[in-house]
Amino acid sequence: MSYNYQWLMQWSYDAVQRLYSEAPYRLSRSGRAFPAWHYFLELTRRCNLRCMMCQYSTFLEGVPGAEQKEGELTTEEWKSVIRQTGRMSFLTFTGGEPLLRKDFPELLEYASLRTRTHLVTNATLLNDAMAAAFVRLAPRRTGGRGLNFIGVSLEGPPAFHDEIRRQAGAFDKAAAGLALLREHRARAKKHCPLVHITSVIQQRNVEVLPEMPRITAELGGDVLNFVTETRMHDLPGLDERPPGRWRAEDLDWPRIPRDDLQRALEKTEDEARRHGIELRLPRMPSEELLRYYSTGVDVQDYQCRNPWNTIFVGRKGDVYPCWLMKIGNVREQSLKTIWNAEKAKGFRRACRSGLFPVCPGCCHIEYHGNGTRKTD
């Protein structure tokens, strides 16, 4: 698959998201929106790894393993959620680690026969049977019904990655799973599912980021995706307080020396070109990315369309247009009812007026400033 085709798919996704939300975002004073288009389904918060920067580290380390799955939606409840999504929608299965659920293959097949799907996983549990099933459920080319993409999180070369994951052999297990996926994909003569390798930009891995294009190429990844580290989930009672009450000072923002990050990003871009890997950076100019990790960015330079087109469904059925605000629960109401109820519309009205001080770093917000602020 060519570099230009991959770029076109990303551009098309962003364009659809923007166009789909444009009319209600601009014209609906009440905050009403069209039915959601992208659904994030958090099947579980359980995980077999203990990543240093994980947003759920407190939960994973503080709640006994036997209790971590209490209250999770059942197989039939998740199927009910999937049936409530549109046939033209896009479903992302996430966690925690989705592969820990024994019913995950069943849920993925149920969804993939209806619409386009996407899996985010650490790939350490990806075995031959799963790889075969994933390829069987994939369309031949992106955009068709079925499993279009698999995202695998890697933070650096093997020893470094294992240290971040706090599990020896985690890199090798992920690499073995990806190798199985490549074999089945080649045998089926399919382009899908495409694999994007995702790395969180953080102080710990800034020096090894330039190695990621080579690693991505060696593992057969199609895209290298860098995302910002955010500590929003560190906020106590995140979705229980009005989002406007949180201040920027309530978060311990990630920091990286500006020169260190700039050198790392420049080297990574050079390496990506050398290895023929598409590098996707956060949706902001490079100057803003440097500023985010050095002194912080101005939230007024950003906007968010997510509440107009995206739904997050948590493991216990709670529904969010953004993790800052819970708007309902699928065990109590349908997604259709929750989506345009007053709580959801009120949150959209608030977002249209301006984002919140804790929003920077979220991968869903988009820069819209004029880029004329002076360099720090």
CSV table of C-alpha atoms in Angstrom, one decimal:
chain,number,residue,atom,x,y,z
A,1,MET,CA,0.0,0.0,0.0
A,2,SER,CA,1.5,3.3,-1.0
A,3,TYR,CA,2.4,6.2,1.3
A,4,ASN,CA,0.1,8.5,-0.7
A,5,TYR,CA,-2.9,6.1,-0.3
A,6,GLN,CA,-2.4,6.0,3.5
A,7,TRP,CA,-2.2,9.7,3.7
A,8,LEU,CA,-5.4,10.0,1.6
A,9,MET,CA,-7.3,7.6,4.0
A,10,GLN,CA,-6.3,9.8,7.0
A,11,TRP,CA,-7.2,13.0,5.2
A,12,SER,CA,-10.6,11.4,4.2
A,13,TYR,CA,-11.3,10.4,7.8
A,14,ASP,CA,-10.6,13.9,9.1
A,15,ALA,CA,-12.7,15.4,6.3
A,16,VAL,CA,-15.6,13.2,7.1
A,17,GLN,CA,-15.4,14.0,10.8
A,18,ARG,CA,-15.4,17.7,10.1
A,19,LEU,CA,-18.1,17.7,7.4
A,20,TYR,CA,-20.4,15.5,9.4
A,21,SER,CA,-20.3,17.9,12.3
A,22,GLU,CA,-20.2,21.1,10.5
A,23,ALA,CA,-23.9,21.9,10.2
A,24,PRO,CA,-24.9,21.1,13.8
A,25,TYR,CA,-21.8,22.6,15.2
A,26,ARG,CA,-22.4,25.9,13.4
A,27,LEU,CA,-26.2,26.1,13.3
A,28,SER,CA,-27.8,24.2,16.2
A,29,ARG,CA,-28.1,26.6,19.1
A,30,SER,CA,-29.6,23.9,21.2
A,31,GLY,CA,-26.5,21.6,20.9
A,32,ARG,CA,-28.4,18.9,19.0
A,33,ALA,CA,-26.2,16.7,16.8
A,34,PHE,CA,-26.6,14.1,14.1
A,35,PRO,CA,-26.3,10.5,15.2
A,36,ALA,CA,-22.8,9.6,16.3
A,37,TRP,CA,-20.4,8.3,13.7
A,38,HIS,CA,-17.4,7.1,15.6
A,39,TYR,CA,-17.8,4.8,18.6
A,40,PHE,CA,-15.1,3.9,21.1
A,41,LEU,CA,-16.1,0.8,23.0
A,42,GLU,CA,-14.0,0.3,26.2
A,43,LEU,CA,-14.6,-3.4,26.7
A,44,THR,CA,-12.5,-3.6,29.9
A,45,ARG,CA,-9.9,-1.7,31.9
A,46,ARG,CA,-8.1,-4.9,32.8
A,47,CYS,CA,-4.7,-5.3,31.3
A,48,ASN,CA,-1.8,-7.9,31.4
A,49,LEU,CA,0.8,-5.0,31.4
A,50,ARG,CA,1.5,-2.2,33.8
A,51,CYS,CA,2.7,0.6,31.6
A,52,MET,CA,4.4,3.5,33.5
A,53,MET,CA,2.4,6.2,31.8
A,54,CYS,CA,-0.9,4.4,31.7
A,55,GLN,CA,-4.0,6.5,32.5
A,56,TYR,CA,-5.5,3.6,34.4
A,57,SER,CA,-2.4,2.7,36.5
A,58,THR,CA,-4.1,3.6,39.7
A,59,PHE,CA,-7.1,1.3,38.9
A,60,LEU,CA,-4.8,-1.6,37.8
A,61,GLU,CA,-2.5,-1.4,40.8
A,62,GLY,CA,-5.1,-0.5,43.4
A,63,VAL,CA,-8.0,-2.8,42.6
A,64,PRO,CA,-7.6,-6.6,43.2
A,65,GLY,CA,-7.6,-8.5,39.9
A,66,ALA,CA,-10.7,-10.5,40.9
A,67,GLU,CA,-12.7,-7.3,41.2
A,68,GLN,CA,-11.5,-5.5,38.1
A,69,LYS,CA,-14.1,-7.1,35.8
A,70,GLU,CA,-17.0,-6.5,38.2
A,71,GLY,CA,-19.8,-4.6,36.5
A,72,GLU,CA,-18.4,-5.0,32.9
A,73,LEU,CA,-21.1,-5.2,30.2
A,74,THR,CA,-21.9,-8.8,29.3
A,75,THR,CA,-21.5,-10.2,25.8
A,76,GLU,CA,-25.2,-9.7,25.0
A,77,GLU,CA,-25.1,-6.1,26.4
A,78,TRP,CA,-22.2,-5.2,24.2
A,79,LYS,CA,-24.1,-6.8,21.2
A,80,SER,CA,-27.0,-4.5,22.0
A,81,VAL,CA,-24.7,-1.5,22.0
A,82,ILE,CA,-23.3,-2.6,18.6
A,83,ARG,CA,-26.8,-3.0,17.2
A,84,GLN,CA,-27.5,0.6,18.2
A,85,THR,CA,-24.7,2.0,16.0
A,86,GLY,CA,-25.2,2.9,12.4
A,87,ARG,CA,-24.3,0.7,9.5
A,88,MET,CA,-22.0,3.4,8.1
A,89,SER,CA,-20.3,4.1,11.5
A,90,PHE,CA,-16.8,3.3,12.7
A,91,LEU,CA,-16.2,1.2,15.9
A,92,THR,CA,-13.0,1.2,17.8
A,93,PHE,CA,-12.5,-1.6,20.4
A,94,THR,CA,-10.3,-0.5,23.2
A,95,GLY,CA,-9.4,-1.0,26.9
A,96,GLY,CA,-7.4,-1.9,29.0
A,97,GLU,CA,-6.5,-4.8,26.8
A,98,PRO,CA,-9.6,-6.0,24.8
A,99,LEU,CA,-8.0,-9.4,24.1
A,100,LEU,CA,-8.3,-10.3,27.8
A,101,ARG,CA,-12.1,-10.7,27.3
A,102,LYS,CA,-12.8,-14.3,26.2
A,103,ASP,CA,-15.7,-13.1,24.2
A,104,PHE,CA,-13.7,-10.6,22.2
A,105,PRO,CA,-13.5,-12.7,19.0
A,106,GLU,CA,-17.3,-13.1,19.1
A,107,LEU,CA,-17.9,-9.3,19.6
A,108,LEU,CA,-15.4,-8.3,16.9
A,109,GLU,CA,-17.1,-10.7,14.4
A,110,TYR,CA,-20.5,-9.4,15.4
A,111,ALA,CA,-19.5,-5.8,14.8
A,112,SER,CA,-17.3,-6.4,11.7
A,113,LEU,CA,-20.2,-8.1,9.8
A,114,ARG,CA,-22.2,-4.9,10.3
A,115,THR,CA,-19.8,-2.0,9.9
A,116,ARG,CA,-16.1,-0.9,9.9
A,117,THR,CA,-14.1,-1.8,12.9
A,118,HIS,CA,-10.7,-0.9,14.5
A,119,LEU,CA,-8.8,-2.6,17.4
A,120,VAL,CA,-6.3,-1.1,19.8
A,121,THR,CA,-4.2,-3.7,21.5
A,122,ASN,CA,-0.7,-4.3,23.0
A,123,ALA,CA,-0.6,-7.4,20.8
A,124,THR,CA,1.1,-9.6,23.4
A,125,LEU,CA,-1.9,-12.0,23.5
A,126,LEU,CA,-2.3,-12.1,19.7
A,127,ASN,CA,-2.0,-15.8,18.7
A,128,ASP,CA,-2.3,-17.6,15.4
A,129,ALA,CA,-6.0,-18.3,15.7
A,130,MET,CA,-6.8,-14.6,16.5
A,131,ALA,CA,-4.5,-13.4,13.6
A,132,ALA,CA,-6.4,-15.7,11.2
A,133,ALA,CA,-9.7,-14.5,12.4
A,134,PHE,CA,-8.7,-10.8,12.2
A,135,VAL,CA,-7.6,-11.2,8.6
A,136,ARG,CA,-10.8,-13.2,7.7
A,137,LEU,CA,-12.9,-10.3,9.1
A,138,ALA,CA,-10.9,-7.7,7.2
A,139,PRO,CA,-11.9,-6.1,3.9
A,140,ARG,CA,-9.5,-6.3,1.0
A,141,ARG,CA,-9.0,-2.6,1.1
A,142,THR,CA,-9.6,0.1,3.7
A,143,GLY,CA,-13.0,1.6,3.8
A,144,GLY,CA,-15.0,-1.6,3.4
A,145,ARG,CA,-17.0,-3.4,6.1
A,146,GLY,CA,-14.9,-5.3,8.5
A,147,LEU,CA,-11.7,-4.9,10.5
A,148,ASN,CA,-9.9,-2.1,8.8
A,149,PHE,CA,-7.1,-1.2,11.3
A,150,ILE,CA,-5.2,-2.6,14.3
A,151,GLY,CA,-3.3,-0.2,16.5
A,152,VAL,CA,-0.4,-1.6,18.5
A,153,SER,CA,1.3,0.4,21.2
A,154,LEU,CA,5.1,0.3,21.3
A,155,GLU,CA,7.3,2.8,23.1
A,156,GLY,CA,10.8,2.0,21.8
A,157,PRO,CA,13.3,-0.8,21.1
A,158,PRO,CA,12.8,-4.2,22.9
A,159,ALA,CA,14.6,-3.7,26.3
A,160,PHE,CA,13.3,-0.1,26.6
A,161,HIS,CA,9.8,-1.1,25.7
A,162,ASP,CA,9.8,-3.9,28.2
A,163,GLU,CA,10.9,-1.5,30.9
A,164,ILE,CA,8.1,1.0,30.1
A,165,ARG,CA,5.6,-1.9,30.0
A,166,ARG,CA,7.1,-3.4,33.2
A,167,GLN,CA,7.1,-6.9,31.7
A,168,ALA,CA,10.0,-8.8,30.3
A,169,GLY,CA,9.5,-10.1,26.8
A,170,ALA,CA,6.5,-7.7,26.0
A,171,PHE,CA,8.2,-6.4,22.9
A,172,ASP,CA,9.0,-9.9,21.5
A,173,LYS,CA,5.4,-11.1,22.2
A,174,ALA,CA,4.0,-8.2,20.3
A,175,ALA,CA,6.4,-8.7,17.4
A,176,ALA,CA,5.5,-12.4,17.2
A,177,GLY,CA,1.8,-11.5,17.1
A,178,LEU,CA,2.4,-9.0,14.3
A,179,ALA,CA,4.4,-11.5,12.4
A,180,LEU,CA,1.4,-13.9,12.5
A,181,LEU,CA,-0.9,-11.2,11.3
A,182,ARG,CA,1.4,-10.4,8.4
A,183,GLU,CA,1.6,-14.0,7.4
A,184,HIS,CA,-2.2,-14.4,7.3
A,185,ARG,CA,-2.7,-11.1,5.5
A,186,ALA,CA,-0.2,-12.1,2.8
A,187,ARG,CA,-1.8,-15.5,2.4
A,188,ALA,CA,-5.2,-13.9,2.0
A,189,LYS,CA,-3.8,-11.3,-0.4
A,190,LYS,CA,-5.4,-8.5,1.6
A,191,HIS,CA,-4.2,-5.0,2.5
A,192,CYS,CA,-6.2,-5.0,5.7
A,193,PRO,CA,-6.2,-4.9,8.5
A,194,LEU,CA,-3.6,-2.1,8.3
A,195,VAL,CA,-1.3,-1.8,11.3
A,196,HIS,CA,-0.5,1.4,13.0
A,197,ILE,CA,2.3,1.5,15.6
A,198,THR,CA,1.5,4.1,18.3
A,199,SER,CA,4.0,5.7,20.6
A,200,VAL,CA,3.3,8.1,23.4
A,201,ILE,CA,5.7,11.0,23.4
A,202,GLN,CA,7.1,11.2,26.9
A,203,GLN,CA,10.2,12.2,28.8
A,204,ARG,CA,11.2,8.5,29.2
A,205,ASN,CA,11.4,7.7,25.5
A,206,VAL,CA,12.3,11.0,23.8
A,207,GLU,CA,15.8,9.8,23.0
A,208,VAL,CA,14.7,6.6,21.3
A,209,LEU,CA,11.8,8.0,19.3
A,210,PRO,CA,14.1,8.2,16.2
A,211,GLU,CA,14.4,4.4,16.3
A,212,MET,CA,10.6,4.0,15.9
A,213,PRO,CA,10.5,4.3,12.0
A,214,ARG,CA,13.0,1.5,11.7
A,215,ILE,CA,11.2,-0.6,14.2
A,216,THR,CA,7.8,0.0,12.5
A,217,ALA,CA,9.3,-1.0,9.1
A,218,GLU,CA,10.9,-4.2,10.5
A,219,LEU,CA,7.6,-5.2,12.1
A,220,GLY,CA,5.6,-4.6,8.9
A,221,GLY,CA,3.7,-1.6,10.3
A,222,ASP,CA,1.9,0.6,7.8
A,223,VAL,CA,1.9,3.8,9.8
A,224,LEU,CA,3.8,5.3,12.8
A,225,ASN,CA,1.5,7.3,15.0
A,226,PHE,CA,2.9,9.7,17.7
A,227,VAL,CA,0.4,10.9,20.4
A,228,THR,CA,0.8,13.3,23.2
A,229,GLU,CA,0.9,12.2,26.8
A,230,THR,CA,-2.1,13.5,28.8
A,231,ARG,CA,-2.8,13.1,32.5
A,232,MET,CA,-6.5,14.0,32.4
A,233,HIS,CA,-7.4,10.6,33.9
A,234,ASP,CA,-5.4,11.4,37.0
A,235,LEU,CA,-8.1,13.9,38.1
A,236,PRO,CA,-10.1,12.4,41.0
A,237,GLY,CA,-13.8,11.9,40.1
A,238,LEU,CA,-13.1,13.0,36.5
A,239,ASP,CA,-16.6,12.6,35.2
A,240,GLU,CA,-18.4,13.5,38.5
A,241,ARG,CA,-17.6,17.2,38.7
A,242,PRO,CA,-18.6,19.9,36.2
A,243,PRO,CA,-15.7,20.0,33.7
A,244,GLY,CA,-15.5,23.8,34.0
A,245,ARG,CA,-14.4,23.5,37.6
A,246,TRP,CA,-11.1,21.9,36.7
A,247,ARG,CA,-8.1,24.2,36.4
A,248,ALA,CA,-4.9,23.7,34.5
A,249,GLU,CA,-3.1,23.7,37.9
A,250,ASP,CA,-5.0,20.5,38.8
A,251,LEU,CA,-2.9,18.5,36.4
A,252,ASP,CA,0.8,17.4,36.6
A,253,TRP,CA,1.5,18.3,32.9
A,254,PRO,CA,4.2,16.2,31.1
A,255,ARG,CA,7.3,18.1,30.4
A,256,ILE,CA,10.3,17.5,28.0
A,257,PRO,CA,13.1,19.9,27.4
A,258,ARG,CA,12.3,21.8,24.2
A,259,ASP,CA,15.7,21.2,22.5
A,260,ASP,CA,15.6,17.5,23.3
A,261,LEU,CA,12.2,17.0,21.8
A,262,GLN,CA,12.9,19.1,18.7
A,263,ARG,CA,16.0,17.1,17.9
A,264,ALA,CA,14.2,13.9,18.5
A,265,LEU,CA,11.3,14.9,16.2
A,266,GLU,CA,13.6,16.1,13.4
A,267,LYS,CA,15.6,12.9,13.5
A,268,THR,CA,12.4,10.8,13.6
A,269,GLU,CA,11.1,12.6,10.5
A,270,ASP,CA,14.4,11.9,8.7
A,271,GLU,CA,14.3,8.3,9.7
A,272,ALA,CA,10.6,7.9,8.6
A,273,ARG,CA,11.5,9.2,5.1
A,274,ARG,CA,14.5,6.9,5.0
A,275,HIS,CA,12.5,3.8,5.9
A,276,GLY,CA,9.4,4.8,3.8
A,277,ILE,CA,7.2,5.0,6.9
A,278,GLU,CA,4.3,7.5,7.2
A,279,LEU,CA,4.7,9.4,10.4
A,280,ARG,CA,1.6,11.0,11.9
A,281,LEU,CA,2.0,13.6,14.6
A,282,PRO,CA,-0.6,15.1,16.9
A,283,ARG,CA,-3.1,17.5,15.2
A,284,MET,CA,-1.1,20.6,15.8
A,285,PRO,CA,1.8,22.5,14.2
A,286,SER,CA,5.2,21.3,15.3
A,287,GLU,CA,5.8,24.6,17.2
A,288,GLU,CA,2.7,23.9,19.2
A,289,LEU,CA,3.8,20.3,20.0
A,290,LEU,CA,7.1,21.7,21.3
A,291,ARG,CA,5.2,24.3,23.3
A,292,TYR,CA,2.9,21.7,24.8
A,293,TYR,CA,5.8,19.8,26.4
A,294,SER,CA,7.8,22.9,27.4
A,295,THR,CA,5.5,25.6,28.7
A,296,GLY,CA,2.0,24.5,27.8
A,297,VAL,CA,-0.4,25.7,25.0
A,298,ASP,CA,-3.2,28.1,25.0
A,299,VAL,CA,-6.5,26.2,25.0
A,300,GLN,CA,-8.1,29.1,23.1
A,301,ASP,CA,-6.2,28.1,20.0
A,302,TYR,CA,-8.0,24.7,19.9
A,303,GLN,CA,-11.5,23.4,19.2
A,304,CYS,CA,-13.1,20.0,19.5
A,305,ARG,CA,-15.8,18.5,17.3
A,306,ASN,CA,-15.8,15.2,19.1
A,307,PRO,CA,-19.0,15.8,21.1
A,308,TRP,CA,-20.8,16.2,17.8
A,309,ASN,CA,-19.7,12.9,16.2
A,310,THR,CA,-18.1,10.5,18.7
A,311,ILE,CA,-19.4,8.4,21.6
A,312,PHE,CA,-17.3,6.6,24.2
A,313,VAL,CA,-19.0,3.7,25.9
A,314,GLY,CA,-17.2,2.6,29.1
A,315,ARG,CA,-16.8,-0.9,30.4
A,316,LYS,CA,-19.8,-0.5,32.8
A,317,GLY,CA,-22.1,1.1,30.2
A,318,ASP,CA,-21.4,4.7,31.0
A,319,VAL,CA,-21.7,7.0,28.0
A,320,TYR,CA,-19.5,10.0,27.3
A,321,PRO,CA,-19.0,12.5,24.4
A,322,CYS,CA,-15.7,13.1,26.2
A,323,TRP,CA,-14.2,11.5,29.3
A,324,LEU,CA,-14.8,14.8,31.1
A,325,MET,CA,-18.6,14.4,31.1
A,326,LYS,CA,-20.8,11.3,31.7
A,327,ILE,CA,-24.1,11.8,29.9
A,328,GLY,CA,-25.9,8.5,30.6
A,329,ASN,CA,-25.7,4.7,30.8
A,330,VAL,CA,-26.7,2.1,28.2
A,331,ARG,CA,-28.3,0.0,30.9
A,332,GLU,CA,-30.8,2.7,31.5
A,333,GLN,CA,-31.4,4.4,28.2
A,334,SER,CA,-30.7,3.8,24.5
A,335,LEU,CA,-27.7,5.5,22.8
A,336,LYS,CA,-30.1,7.4,20.6
A,337,THR,CA,-31.9,8.9,23.7
A,338,ILE,CA,-28.7,9.7,25.5
A,339,TRP,CA,-27.0,11.3,22.5
A,340,ASN,CA,-29.4,14.2,22.2
A,341,ALA,CA,-30.7,14.5,25.8
A,342,GLU,CA,-30.2,17.8,27.6
A,343,LYS,CA,-27.0,16.8,29.3
A,344,ALA,CA,-25.3,16.0,26.0
A,345,LYS,CA,-26.6,19.1,24.3
A,346,GLY,CA,-25.5,21.3,27.2
A,347,PHE,CA,-21.9,19.9,27.0
A,348,ARG,CA,-21.8,20.6,23.3
A,349,ARG,CA,-22.9,24.2,23.9
A,350,ALA,CA,-20.1,24.6,26.5
A,351,CYS,CA,-17.5,23.1,24.1
A,352,ARG,CA,-18.6,25.5,21.4
A,353,SER,CA,-18.0,28.4,23.7
A,354,GLY,CA,-14.5,27.3,24.4
A,355,LEU,CA,-12.5,24.2,25.6
A,356,PHE,CA,-11.6,23.5,29.2
A,357,PRO,CA,-8.2,24.2,30.8
A,358,VAL,CA,-7.5,20.4,31.1
A,359,CYS,CA,-8.2,19.7,27.4
A,360,PRO,CA,-4.6,20.2,26.0
A,361,GLY,CA,-3.0,16.9,25.1
A,362,CYS,CA,-6.2,15.2,24.2
A,363,CYS,CA,-5.8,13.5,20.8
A,364,HIS,CA,-9.3,14.6,19.7
A,365,ILE,CA,-8.8,18.4,19.9
A,366,GLU,CA,-7.6,20.2,16.8
A,367,TYR,CA,-5.5,23.3,16.5
A,368,HIS,CA,-7.2,26.3,14.8
A,369,GLY,CA,-5.0,29.2,15.9
A,370,ASN,CA,-3.2,31.4,13.4
A,371,GLY,CA,0.3,30.2,14.4
A,372,THR,CA,1.6,33.7,14.9
A,373,ARG,CA,2.4,33.5,18.7
A,374,LYS,CA,6.0,34.0,19.4
A,375,THR,CA,8.3,31.1,20.2
A,376,ASP,CA,8.9,30.6,23.9
